[in-house]
Coordinates of C-alpha atoms in Angstrom, one line a residue:
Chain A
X755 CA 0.0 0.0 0.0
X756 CA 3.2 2.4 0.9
X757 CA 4.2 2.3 -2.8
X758 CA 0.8 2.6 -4.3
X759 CA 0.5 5.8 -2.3
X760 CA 3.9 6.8 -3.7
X761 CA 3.6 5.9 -6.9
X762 CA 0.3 7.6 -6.9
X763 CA 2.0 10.8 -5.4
X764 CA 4.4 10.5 -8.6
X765 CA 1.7 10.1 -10.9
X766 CA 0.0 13.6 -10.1
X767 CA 3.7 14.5 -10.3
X768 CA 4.2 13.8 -13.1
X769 CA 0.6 15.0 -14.4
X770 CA 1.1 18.3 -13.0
X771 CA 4.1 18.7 -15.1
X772 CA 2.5 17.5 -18.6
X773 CA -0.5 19.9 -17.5
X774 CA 1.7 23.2 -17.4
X775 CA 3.7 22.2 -20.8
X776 CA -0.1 21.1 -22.1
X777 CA -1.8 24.5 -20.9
X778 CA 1.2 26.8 -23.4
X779 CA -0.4 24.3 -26.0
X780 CA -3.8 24.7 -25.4
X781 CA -3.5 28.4 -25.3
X782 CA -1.6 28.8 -28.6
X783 CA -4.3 26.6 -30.3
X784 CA -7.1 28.6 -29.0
X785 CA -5.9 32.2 -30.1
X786 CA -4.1 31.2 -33.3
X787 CA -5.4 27.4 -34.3
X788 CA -2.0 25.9 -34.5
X789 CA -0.5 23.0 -33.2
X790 CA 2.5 24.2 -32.0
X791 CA 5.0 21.3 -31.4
X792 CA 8.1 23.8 -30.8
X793 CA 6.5 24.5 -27.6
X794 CA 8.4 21.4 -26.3
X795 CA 11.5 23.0 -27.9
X796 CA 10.9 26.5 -25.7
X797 CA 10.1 23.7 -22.4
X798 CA 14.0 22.2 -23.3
X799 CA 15.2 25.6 -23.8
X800 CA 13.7 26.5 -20.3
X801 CA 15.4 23.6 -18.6
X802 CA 19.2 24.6 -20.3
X803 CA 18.5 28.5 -19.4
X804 CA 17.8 27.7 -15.8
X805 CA 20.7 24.8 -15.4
X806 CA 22.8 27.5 -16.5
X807 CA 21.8 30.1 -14.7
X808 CA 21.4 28.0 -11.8
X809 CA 25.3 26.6 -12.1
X810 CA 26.4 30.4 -12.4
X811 CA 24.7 31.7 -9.4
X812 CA 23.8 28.0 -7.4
X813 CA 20.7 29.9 -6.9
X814 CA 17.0 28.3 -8.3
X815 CA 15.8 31.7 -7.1
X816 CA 17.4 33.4 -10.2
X817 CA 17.2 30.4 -12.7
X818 CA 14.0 30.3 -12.6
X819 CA 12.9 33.7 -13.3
X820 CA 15.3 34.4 -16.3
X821 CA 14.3 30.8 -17.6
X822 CA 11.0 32.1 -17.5
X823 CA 12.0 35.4 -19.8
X824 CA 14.2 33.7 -22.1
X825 CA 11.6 31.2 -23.0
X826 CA 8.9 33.7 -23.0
X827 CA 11.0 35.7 -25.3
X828 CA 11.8 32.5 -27.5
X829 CA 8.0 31.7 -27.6
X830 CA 7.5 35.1 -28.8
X831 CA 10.1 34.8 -31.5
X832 CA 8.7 31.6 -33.0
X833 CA 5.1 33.4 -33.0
X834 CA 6.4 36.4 -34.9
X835 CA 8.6 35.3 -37.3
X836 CA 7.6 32.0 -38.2
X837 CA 3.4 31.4 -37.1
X838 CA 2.4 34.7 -38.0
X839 CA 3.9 35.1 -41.5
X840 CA 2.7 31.7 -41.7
X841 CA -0.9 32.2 -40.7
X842 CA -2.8 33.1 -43.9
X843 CA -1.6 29.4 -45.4
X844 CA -4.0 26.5 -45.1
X845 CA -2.9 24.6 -41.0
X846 CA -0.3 22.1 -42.2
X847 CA 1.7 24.9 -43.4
X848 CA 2.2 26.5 -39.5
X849 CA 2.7 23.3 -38.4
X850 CA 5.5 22.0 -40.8
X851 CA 7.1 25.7 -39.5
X852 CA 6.6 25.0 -36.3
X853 CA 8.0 21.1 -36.5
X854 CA 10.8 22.7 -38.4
X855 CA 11.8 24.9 -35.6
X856 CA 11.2 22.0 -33.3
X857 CA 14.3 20.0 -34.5
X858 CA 16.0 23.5 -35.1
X859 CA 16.1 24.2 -31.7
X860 CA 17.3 20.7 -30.8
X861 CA 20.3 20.7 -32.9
X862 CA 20.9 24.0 -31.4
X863 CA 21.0 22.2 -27.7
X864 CA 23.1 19.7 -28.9
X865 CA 25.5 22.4 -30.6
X866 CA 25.5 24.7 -27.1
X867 CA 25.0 22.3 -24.3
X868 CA 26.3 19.6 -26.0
X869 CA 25.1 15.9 -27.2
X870 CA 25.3 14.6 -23.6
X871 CA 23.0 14.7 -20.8
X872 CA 23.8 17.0 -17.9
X873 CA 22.7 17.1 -14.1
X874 CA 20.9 19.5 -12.8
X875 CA 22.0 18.9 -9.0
X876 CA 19.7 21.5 -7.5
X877 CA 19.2 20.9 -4.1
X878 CA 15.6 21.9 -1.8
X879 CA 16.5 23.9 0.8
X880 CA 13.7 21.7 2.9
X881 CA 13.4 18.1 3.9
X882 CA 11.1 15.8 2.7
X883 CA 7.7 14.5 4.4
X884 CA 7.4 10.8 5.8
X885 CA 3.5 10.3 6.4
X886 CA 3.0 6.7 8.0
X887 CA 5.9 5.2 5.9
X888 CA 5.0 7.1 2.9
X889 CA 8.0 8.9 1.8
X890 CA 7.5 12.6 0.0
X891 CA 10.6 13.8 -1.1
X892 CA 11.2 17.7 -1.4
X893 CA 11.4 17.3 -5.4
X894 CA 7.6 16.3 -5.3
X895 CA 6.6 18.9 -2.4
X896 CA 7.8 21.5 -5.0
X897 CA 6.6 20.2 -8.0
X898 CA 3.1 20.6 -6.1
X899 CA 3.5 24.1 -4.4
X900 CA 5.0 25.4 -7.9
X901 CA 2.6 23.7 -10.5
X902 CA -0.3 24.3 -7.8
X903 CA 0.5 27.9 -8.1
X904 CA 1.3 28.2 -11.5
X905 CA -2.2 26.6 -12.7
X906 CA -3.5 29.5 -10.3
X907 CA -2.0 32.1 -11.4
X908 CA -3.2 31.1 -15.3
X909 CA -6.4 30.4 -14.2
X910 CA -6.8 33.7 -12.6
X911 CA -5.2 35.5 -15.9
X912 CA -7.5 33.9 -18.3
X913 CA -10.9 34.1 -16.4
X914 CA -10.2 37.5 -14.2
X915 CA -8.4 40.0 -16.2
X916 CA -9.0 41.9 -19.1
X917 CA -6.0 40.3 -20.9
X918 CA -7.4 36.4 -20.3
X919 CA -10.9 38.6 -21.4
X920 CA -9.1 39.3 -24.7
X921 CA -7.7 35.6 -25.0
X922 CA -11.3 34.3 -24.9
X923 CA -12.8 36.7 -27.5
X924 CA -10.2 36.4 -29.9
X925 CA -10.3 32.1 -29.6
X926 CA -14.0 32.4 -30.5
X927 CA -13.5 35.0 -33.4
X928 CA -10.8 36.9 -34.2
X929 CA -12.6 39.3 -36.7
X930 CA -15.7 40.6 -34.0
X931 CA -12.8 40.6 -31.1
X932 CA -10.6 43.3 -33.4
X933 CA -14.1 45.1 -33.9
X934 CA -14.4 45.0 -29.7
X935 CA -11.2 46.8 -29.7
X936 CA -8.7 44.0 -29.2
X937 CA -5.5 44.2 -30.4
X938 CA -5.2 40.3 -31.4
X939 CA -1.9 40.3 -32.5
X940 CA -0.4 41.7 -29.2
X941 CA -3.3 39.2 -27.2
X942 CA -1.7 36.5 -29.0
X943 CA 2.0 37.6 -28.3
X944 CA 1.0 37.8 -24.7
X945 CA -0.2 34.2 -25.1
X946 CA 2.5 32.9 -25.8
X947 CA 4.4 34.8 -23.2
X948 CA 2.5 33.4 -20.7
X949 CA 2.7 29.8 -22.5
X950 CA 6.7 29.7 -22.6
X951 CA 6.8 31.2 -19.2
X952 CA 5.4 28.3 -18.2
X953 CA 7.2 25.6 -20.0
X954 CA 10.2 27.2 -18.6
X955 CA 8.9 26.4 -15.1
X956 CA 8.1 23.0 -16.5
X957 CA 11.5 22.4 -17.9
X958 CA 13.5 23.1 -15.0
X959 CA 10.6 20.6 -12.6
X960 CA 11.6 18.3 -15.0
X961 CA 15.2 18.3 -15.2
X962 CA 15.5 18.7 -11.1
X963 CA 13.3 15.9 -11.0
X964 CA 15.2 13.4 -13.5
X965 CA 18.6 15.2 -12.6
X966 CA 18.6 15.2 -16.4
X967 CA 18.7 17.9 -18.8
X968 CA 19.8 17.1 -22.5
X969 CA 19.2 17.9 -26.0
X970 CA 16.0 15.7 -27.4
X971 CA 14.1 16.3 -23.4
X972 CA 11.5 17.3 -25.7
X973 CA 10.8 15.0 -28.2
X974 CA 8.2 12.7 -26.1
X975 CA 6.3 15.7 -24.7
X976 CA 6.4 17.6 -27.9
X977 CA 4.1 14.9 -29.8
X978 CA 2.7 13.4 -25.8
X979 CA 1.2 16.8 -25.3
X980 CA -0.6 17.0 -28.5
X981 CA -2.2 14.0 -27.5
X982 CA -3.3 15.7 -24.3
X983 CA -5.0 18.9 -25.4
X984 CA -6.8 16.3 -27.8
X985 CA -7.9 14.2 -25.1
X986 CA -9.0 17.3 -23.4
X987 CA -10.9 18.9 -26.0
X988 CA -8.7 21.1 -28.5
X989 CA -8.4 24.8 -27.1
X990 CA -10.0 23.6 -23.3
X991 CA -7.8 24.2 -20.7
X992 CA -9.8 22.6 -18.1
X993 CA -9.6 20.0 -20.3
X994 CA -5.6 20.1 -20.8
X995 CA -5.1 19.9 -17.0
X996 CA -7.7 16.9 -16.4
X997 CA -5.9 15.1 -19.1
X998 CA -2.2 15.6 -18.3
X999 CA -3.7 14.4 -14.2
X1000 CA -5.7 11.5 -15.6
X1001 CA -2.1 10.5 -17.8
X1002 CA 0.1 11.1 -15.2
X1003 CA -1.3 8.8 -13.0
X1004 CA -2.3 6.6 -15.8
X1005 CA 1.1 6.0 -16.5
X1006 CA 2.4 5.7 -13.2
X1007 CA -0.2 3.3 -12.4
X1008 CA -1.0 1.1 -15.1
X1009 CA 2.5 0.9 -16.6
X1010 CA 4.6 1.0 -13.6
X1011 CA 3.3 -0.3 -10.2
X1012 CA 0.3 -2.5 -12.4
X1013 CA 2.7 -3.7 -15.1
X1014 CA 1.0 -3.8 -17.3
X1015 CA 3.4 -4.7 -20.5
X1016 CA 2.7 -1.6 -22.6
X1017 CA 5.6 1.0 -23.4
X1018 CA 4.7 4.1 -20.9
X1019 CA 4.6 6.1 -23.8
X1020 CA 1.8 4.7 -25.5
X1021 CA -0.8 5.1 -23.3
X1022 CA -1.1 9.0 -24.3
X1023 CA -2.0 8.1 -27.6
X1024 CA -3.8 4.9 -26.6
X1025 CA -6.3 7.4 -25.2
X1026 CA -5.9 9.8 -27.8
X1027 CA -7.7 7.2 -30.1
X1028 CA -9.8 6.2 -27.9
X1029 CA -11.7 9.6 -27.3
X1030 CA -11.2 10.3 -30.9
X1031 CA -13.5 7.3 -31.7
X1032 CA -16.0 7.6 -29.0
X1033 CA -15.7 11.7 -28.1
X1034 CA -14.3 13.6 -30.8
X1035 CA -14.7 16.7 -29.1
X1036 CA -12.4 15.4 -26.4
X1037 CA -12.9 15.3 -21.9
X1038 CA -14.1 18.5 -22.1
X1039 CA -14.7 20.2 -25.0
X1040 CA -17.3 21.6 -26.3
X1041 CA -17.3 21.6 -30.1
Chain B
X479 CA -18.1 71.8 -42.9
X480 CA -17.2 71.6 -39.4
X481 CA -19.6 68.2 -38.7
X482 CA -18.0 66.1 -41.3
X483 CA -17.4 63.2 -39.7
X484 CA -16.1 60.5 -42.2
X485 CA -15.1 60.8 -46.1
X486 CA -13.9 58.2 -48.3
X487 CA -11.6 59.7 -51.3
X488 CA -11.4 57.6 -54.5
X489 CA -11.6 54.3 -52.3
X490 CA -10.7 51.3 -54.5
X491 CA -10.2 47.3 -52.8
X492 CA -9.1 44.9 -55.4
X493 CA -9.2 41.2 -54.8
X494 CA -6.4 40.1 -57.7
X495 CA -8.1 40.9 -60.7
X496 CA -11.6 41.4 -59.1
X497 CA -12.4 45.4 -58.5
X498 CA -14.5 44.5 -55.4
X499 CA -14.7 48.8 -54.5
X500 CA -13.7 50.8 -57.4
X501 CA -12.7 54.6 -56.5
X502 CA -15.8 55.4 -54.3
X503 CA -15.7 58.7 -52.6
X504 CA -18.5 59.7 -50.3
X505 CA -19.2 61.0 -47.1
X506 CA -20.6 61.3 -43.8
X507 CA -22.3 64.1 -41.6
X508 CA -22.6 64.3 -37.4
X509 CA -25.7 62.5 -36.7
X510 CA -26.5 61.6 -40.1
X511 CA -27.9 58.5 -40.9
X512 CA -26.9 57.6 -44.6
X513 CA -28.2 54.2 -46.2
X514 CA -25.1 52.4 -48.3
X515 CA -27.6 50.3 -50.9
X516 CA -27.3 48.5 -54.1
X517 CA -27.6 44.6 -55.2
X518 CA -25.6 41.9 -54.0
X519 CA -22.0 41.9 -55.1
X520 CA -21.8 45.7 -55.1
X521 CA -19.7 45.8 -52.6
X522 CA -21.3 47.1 -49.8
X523 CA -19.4 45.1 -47.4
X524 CA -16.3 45.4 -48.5
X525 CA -17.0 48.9 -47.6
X526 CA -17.8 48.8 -44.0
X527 CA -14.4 46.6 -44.2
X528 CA -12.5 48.8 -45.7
X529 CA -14.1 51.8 -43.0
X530 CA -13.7 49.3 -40.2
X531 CA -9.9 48.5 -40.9
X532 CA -10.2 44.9 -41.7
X533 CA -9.1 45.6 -45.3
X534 CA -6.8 48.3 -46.4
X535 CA -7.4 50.4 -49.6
X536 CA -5.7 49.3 -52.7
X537 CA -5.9 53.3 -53.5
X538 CA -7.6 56.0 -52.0
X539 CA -8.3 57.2 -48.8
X540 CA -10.0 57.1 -45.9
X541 CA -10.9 60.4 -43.5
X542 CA -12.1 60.3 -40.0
X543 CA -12.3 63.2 -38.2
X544 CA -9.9 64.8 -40.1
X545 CA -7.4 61.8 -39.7
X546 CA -6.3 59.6 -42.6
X547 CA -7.3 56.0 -41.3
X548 CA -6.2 53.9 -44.4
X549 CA -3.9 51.2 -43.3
X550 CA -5.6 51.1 -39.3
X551 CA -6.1 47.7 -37.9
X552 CA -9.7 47.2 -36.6
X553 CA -8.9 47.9 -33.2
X554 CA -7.5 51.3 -33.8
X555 CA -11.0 52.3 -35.5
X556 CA -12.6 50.6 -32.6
X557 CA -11.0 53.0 -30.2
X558 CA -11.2 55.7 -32.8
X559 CA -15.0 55.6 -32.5
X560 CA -15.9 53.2 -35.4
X561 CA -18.5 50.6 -34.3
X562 CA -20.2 48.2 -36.5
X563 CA -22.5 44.8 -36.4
X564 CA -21.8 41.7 -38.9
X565 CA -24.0 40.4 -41.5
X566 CA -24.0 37.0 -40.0
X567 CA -24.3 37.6 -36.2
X568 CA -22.0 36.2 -33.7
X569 CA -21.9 36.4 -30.2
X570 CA -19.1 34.7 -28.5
X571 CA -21.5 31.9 -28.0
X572 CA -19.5 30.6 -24.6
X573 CA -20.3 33.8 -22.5
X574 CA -23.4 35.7 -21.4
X575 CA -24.9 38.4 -22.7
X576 CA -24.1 40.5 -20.3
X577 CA -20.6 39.6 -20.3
X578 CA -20.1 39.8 -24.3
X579 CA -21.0 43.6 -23.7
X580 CA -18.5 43.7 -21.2
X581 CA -15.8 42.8 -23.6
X582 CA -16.3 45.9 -25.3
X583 CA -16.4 48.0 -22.5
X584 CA -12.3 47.1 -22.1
X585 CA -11.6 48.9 -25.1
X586 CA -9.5 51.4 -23.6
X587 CA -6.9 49.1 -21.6
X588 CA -6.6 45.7 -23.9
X589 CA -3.1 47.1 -25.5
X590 CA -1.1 47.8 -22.4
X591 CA 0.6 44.5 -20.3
X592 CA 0.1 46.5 -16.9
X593 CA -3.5 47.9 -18.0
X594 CA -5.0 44.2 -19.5
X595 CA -4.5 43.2 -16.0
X596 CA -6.6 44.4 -14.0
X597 CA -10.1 42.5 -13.4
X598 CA -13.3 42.7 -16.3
X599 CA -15.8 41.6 -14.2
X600 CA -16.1 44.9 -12.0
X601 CA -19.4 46.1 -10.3
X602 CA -19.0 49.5 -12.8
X603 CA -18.4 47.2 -15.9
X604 CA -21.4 45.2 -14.8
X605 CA -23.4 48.2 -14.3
X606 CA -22.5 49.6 -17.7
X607 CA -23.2 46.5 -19.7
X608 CA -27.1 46.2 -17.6
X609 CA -27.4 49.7 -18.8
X610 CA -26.7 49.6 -22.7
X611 CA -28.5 45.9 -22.6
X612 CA -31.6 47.7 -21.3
X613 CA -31.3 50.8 -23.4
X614 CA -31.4 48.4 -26.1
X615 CA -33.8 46.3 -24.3
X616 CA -33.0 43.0 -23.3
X617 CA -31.8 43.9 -20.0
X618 CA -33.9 40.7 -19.2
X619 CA -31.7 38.2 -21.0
X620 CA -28.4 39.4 -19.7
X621 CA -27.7 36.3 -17.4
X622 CA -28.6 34.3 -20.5
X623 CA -26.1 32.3 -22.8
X624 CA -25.9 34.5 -26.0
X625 CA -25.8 31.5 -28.1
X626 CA -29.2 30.1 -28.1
X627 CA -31.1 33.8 -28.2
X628 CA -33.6 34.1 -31.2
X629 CA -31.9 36.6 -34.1
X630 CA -33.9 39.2 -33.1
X631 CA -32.5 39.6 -29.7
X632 CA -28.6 38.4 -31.6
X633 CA -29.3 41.0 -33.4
X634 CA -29.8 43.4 -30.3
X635 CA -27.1 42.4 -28.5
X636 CA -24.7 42.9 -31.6
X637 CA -26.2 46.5 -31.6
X638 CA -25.7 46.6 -27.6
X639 CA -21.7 45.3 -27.8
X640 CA -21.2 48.1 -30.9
X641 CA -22.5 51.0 -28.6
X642 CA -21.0 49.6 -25.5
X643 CA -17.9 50.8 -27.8
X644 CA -19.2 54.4 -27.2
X645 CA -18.6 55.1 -31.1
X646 CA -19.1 58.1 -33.2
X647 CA -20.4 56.0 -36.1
X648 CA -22.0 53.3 -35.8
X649 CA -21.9 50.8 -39.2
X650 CA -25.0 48.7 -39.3
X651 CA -24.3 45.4 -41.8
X652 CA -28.0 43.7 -42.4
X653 CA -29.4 44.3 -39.3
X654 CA -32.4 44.5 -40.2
X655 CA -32.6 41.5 -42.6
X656 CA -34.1 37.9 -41.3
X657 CA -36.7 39.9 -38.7
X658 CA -40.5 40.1 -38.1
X659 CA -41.9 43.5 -39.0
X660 CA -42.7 44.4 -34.9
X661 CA -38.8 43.7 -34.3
X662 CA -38.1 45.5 -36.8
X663 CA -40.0 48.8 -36.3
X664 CA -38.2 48.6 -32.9
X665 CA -34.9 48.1 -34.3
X666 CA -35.4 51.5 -36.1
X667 CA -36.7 53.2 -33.5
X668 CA -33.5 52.5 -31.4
X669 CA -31.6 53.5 -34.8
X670 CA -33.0 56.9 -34.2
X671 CA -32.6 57.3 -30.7
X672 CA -29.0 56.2 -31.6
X673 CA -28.9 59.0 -33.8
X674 CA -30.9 61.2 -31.6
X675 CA -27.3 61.0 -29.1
X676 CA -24.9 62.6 -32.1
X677 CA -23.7 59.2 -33.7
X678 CA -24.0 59.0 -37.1
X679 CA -25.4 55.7 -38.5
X680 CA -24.0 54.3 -42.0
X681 CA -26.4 51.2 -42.5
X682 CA -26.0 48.8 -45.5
X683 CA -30.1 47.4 -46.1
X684 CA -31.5 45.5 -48.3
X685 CA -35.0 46.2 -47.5
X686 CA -36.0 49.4 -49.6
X687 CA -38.8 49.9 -47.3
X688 CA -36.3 50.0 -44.3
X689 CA -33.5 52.2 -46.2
X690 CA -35.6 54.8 -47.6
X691 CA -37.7 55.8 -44.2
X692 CA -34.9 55.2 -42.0
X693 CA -31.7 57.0 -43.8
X694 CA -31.4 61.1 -44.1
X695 CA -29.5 60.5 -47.5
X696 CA -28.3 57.2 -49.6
X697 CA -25.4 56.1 -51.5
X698 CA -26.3 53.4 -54.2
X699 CA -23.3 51.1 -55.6
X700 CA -23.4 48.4 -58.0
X701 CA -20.2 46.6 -59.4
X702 CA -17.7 48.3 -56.7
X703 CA -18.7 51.8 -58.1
X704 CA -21.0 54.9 -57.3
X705 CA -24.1 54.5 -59.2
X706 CA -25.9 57.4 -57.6
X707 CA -26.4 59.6 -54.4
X708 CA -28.9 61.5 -52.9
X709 CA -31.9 61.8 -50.4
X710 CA -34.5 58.9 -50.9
X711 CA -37.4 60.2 -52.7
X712 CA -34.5 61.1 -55.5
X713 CA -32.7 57.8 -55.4
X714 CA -36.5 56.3 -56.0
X715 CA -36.9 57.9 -59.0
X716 CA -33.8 57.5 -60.7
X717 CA -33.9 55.3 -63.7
X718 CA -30.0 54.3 -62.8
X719 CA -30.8 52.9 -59.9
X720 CA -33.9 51.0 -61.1
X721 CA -31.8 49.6 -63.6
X722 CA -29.7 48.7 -61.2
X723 CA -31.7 46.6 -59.4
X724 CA -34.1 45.5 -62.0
X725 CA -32.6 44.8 -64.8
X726 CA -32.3 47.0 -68.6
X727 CA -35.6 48.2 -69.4
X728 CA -36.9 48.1 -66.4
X729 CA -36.5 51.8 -65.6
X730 CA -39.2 52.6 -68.6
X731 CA -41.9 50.1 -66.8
X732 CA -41.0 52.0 -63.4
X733 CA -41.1 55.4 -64.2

């Protein structure tokens, strides 16, 4: 029962960490209806800023804050000069862009950080929790307190302000938001600020958790998340989070403690079919 | 001339080879209501596009309040005072009314990080959006989902989210097409209590009935160009603009 309850406390873990790489996704597809598989290229680029950063100044304090504007000016970057030029083609044209920036960026890791994976030995500066044998280490107390937070923050951005106001209206129509008065193009350059923020945070939970940060960290979320914002209805973010928790877990559970003989990969696109064949419009969607 | 509100100068929008607007000049007084008519394909909504900053004149210009506005994305004429309905209305179908008028209302802080912060759903927002909805009136429906209202009341809320925008013109596409004649006479009547305020009205109308009582002057196209302009009873009686609409020959049957 002790490692059920861990391996369960893994599982959300790990689901809180697809949810805030899934959310950037589900964002971008909702203001601009592309698939943007580079995201997982600005979450790896997150993870080499802050190891850097972190190995300069030993500090998460500042690694995670100028990951954070690095990716959200990389995530920026790709929107301007590669989606938006790219926007008035028919969708596969975006999203050849976008998975030609994907592998871009990964040669560009391998070229700067080098083909090899690196630690990331950050340390918590708090000890973990033993509840009645079940042992919570530090790296899963933070990867709850920061994704809790995170997914609060967003939520509060997209439902509360103005700016998450604008994200809405221009998702549902673009045209009778820019009659409102919305500038889309700068709504959509905010999204994917807030996106790539995000990844960033993701990246470096990820590479503390593993101790691994190297050059292709992104290929199994980049394609893994695309599953998930399927499985949760295209453009819901509800939806997004539900599915990256019900996966995490999934995976944890089924694959690893059941063992069930199934790579632990598969199962995202396991249930990507499966709600494609019975509920197209995905968990929660609406359309 | 000091009420001149809007003039187009030699306006032309060409789609590749197709002259969808072809050097139309024309304009628009303080608290006029002018009627923009002629048969489909004339290019009557490429119009409102090009005056609502959607498209950008091939040639030509566009005057608002003594500022060129060719080139200006639609938000910029939003905020300038430019607000306009759709042919084909569309709420954003996943929030209330009430709140879909509130989206307007943020018109004068969605460009700034700091300013697109703050909250939408405040008691004064709130309170401004119950206001226009009534003014307008279906204060009633405002906790409703805008999706499933009948037109009538679409219609309605489309003209409640353009004023909400606090324009000086307000560009009416259709609205009056698709409705019961009651829903209709109340649609004009708000059309001129609109007017009533100091905004000027440009309405595009298919209805003849509807154009010619409700619009101070009209400006008839037909293939992209200006076919003719005038006050009503003159555009009903010129044999260019039956032609227009009927067909060669016609005009001798009409007149």
């Amino acid at each position: 029962m002790q490692l059920f309850f861990e391996q369960l406390l893994n599982g959300v873990a790990m689901g809180a960490i697809y949810s805030l790489i899934t959310l950037g996704l589900a964002l971008v597809y909702g203001v601009m209806r592309i698939l943007h598989v580079a995201h997982a290229a600005v979450y790896t680029a997150g993870a080499y800023v802050g190891l850097y950063v972190f190995t300069m100044t030993g500090s998460l304090l500042l690694a995670v804050p100028a990951a954070m504007a690095a990716c959200a000016l990389l995530g920026t970057a790709i929107e301007r000069l590669i989606y938006t030029p790219l926007l008035k083609y028919p969708p596969f044209v975006p999203l050849i862009g976008s998975i030609a920036v994907f592998l871009a960026l990964e040669e560009i890791f391998r070229l700067v950080g080098g083909p090899y994976i690196l630690s990331f030995p950050a340390e918590f500066p708090f000890p973990g929790i033993t509840v009645r044998g079940v042992v919570i280490s530090p790296a899963i107390i933070s990867i709850y307190a920061v994704s809790a937070a995170v997914l609060l923050l967003l939520w509060f951005v997209v439902t509360k302000t103005e700016l998450g106001l604008a994200m809405r209206a221009t998702s549902q129509d673009r045209e009778i938001a820019g009659a409102m008065g919305i500038n889309s193009s700068f709504t959509i350059s905010m999204t994917f600020v807030l996106g790539s923020a995000v990844a960033a945070v993701a990246g470096i939970l990820v590479g503390i958790y593993f101790n691994q940060v190297y050059p292709t960290m992104g290929a199994v979320p980049a394609y893994k998340c695309l599953a998930l914002i399927v499985v949760g209805g295209l453009g819901s973010l509800p939806g997004a989070v539900l599915a990256s928790l019900l996966l995490g877990v999934g995976e944890t559970l089924l694959i690893g403690y059941a063992n069930i003989p199934l790579p632990r990969d598969s199962l995202a696109f396991i249930a990507m079919i499966a709600v494609l064949l019975w509920r197209p419009q995905g968990l929660l969607g609406n359309r | 001339m000091n009420d001149l509100l809007l003039r187009l100068e030699g306006v032309s929008r060409h789609f590749g080879g197709l002259k969808a607007v072809d050097d139309v000049s024309f304009s628009l007084t303080r608290g006029e209501i002018l009627g923009l008519i002629g048969p489909n394909g004339a290019g009557k909504t490429t119009c409102f596009n090009l005056i609502s900053g959607v498209y950008a004149p091939t040639k030509g210009d566009i005057v608002l309040e003594g500022v060129s506005t060719a080139g200006f994305p639609p938000y910029r004429m939003a905020a300038l005072g430019v607000g306009r309905t759709f042919q084909v209305v569309k709420p954003f179908s996943t929030l209330s009314v009430l709140n879909n008028v509130q989206v307007a209302l943020g018109l004068k802080r969605y460009g700034g990080v700091l300013s697109s912060l703050g909250p939408w759903d405040t008691k004064a927002s709130r309170k401004e959006a119950l206001e226009i909805l009534e003014e307008v009136g279906i204060g009633h429906l405002a906790a409703s989902p805008s999706g499933q209202l009948p037109l009538g009341n679409q219609r309605r809320l489309e003209l409640a989210r353009a004023l909400a925008l606090k324009p000086k013109l307000l560009l009416l596409d259709e609205t009056f097409s698709g409705l019961r004649h009651e829903e209709a006479a109340l649609l004009s009547k708000l059309v001129l209590g609109v007017r009533a305020r100091g905004i000027s009205v440009l309405l595009i109308e298919h209805n003849m009935k509807v154009a010619m009582g409700l619009s101070d002057r009209l400006v008839v196209l037909d293939h992209g160009r200006l076919l003719a302009e005038g006050k009503p009873e003159e555009i009903r009686s010129d044999p260019r603009v039956v032609e227009a609409y009927l067909g060669k020959g016609a005009s001798a049957h009409a007149s």
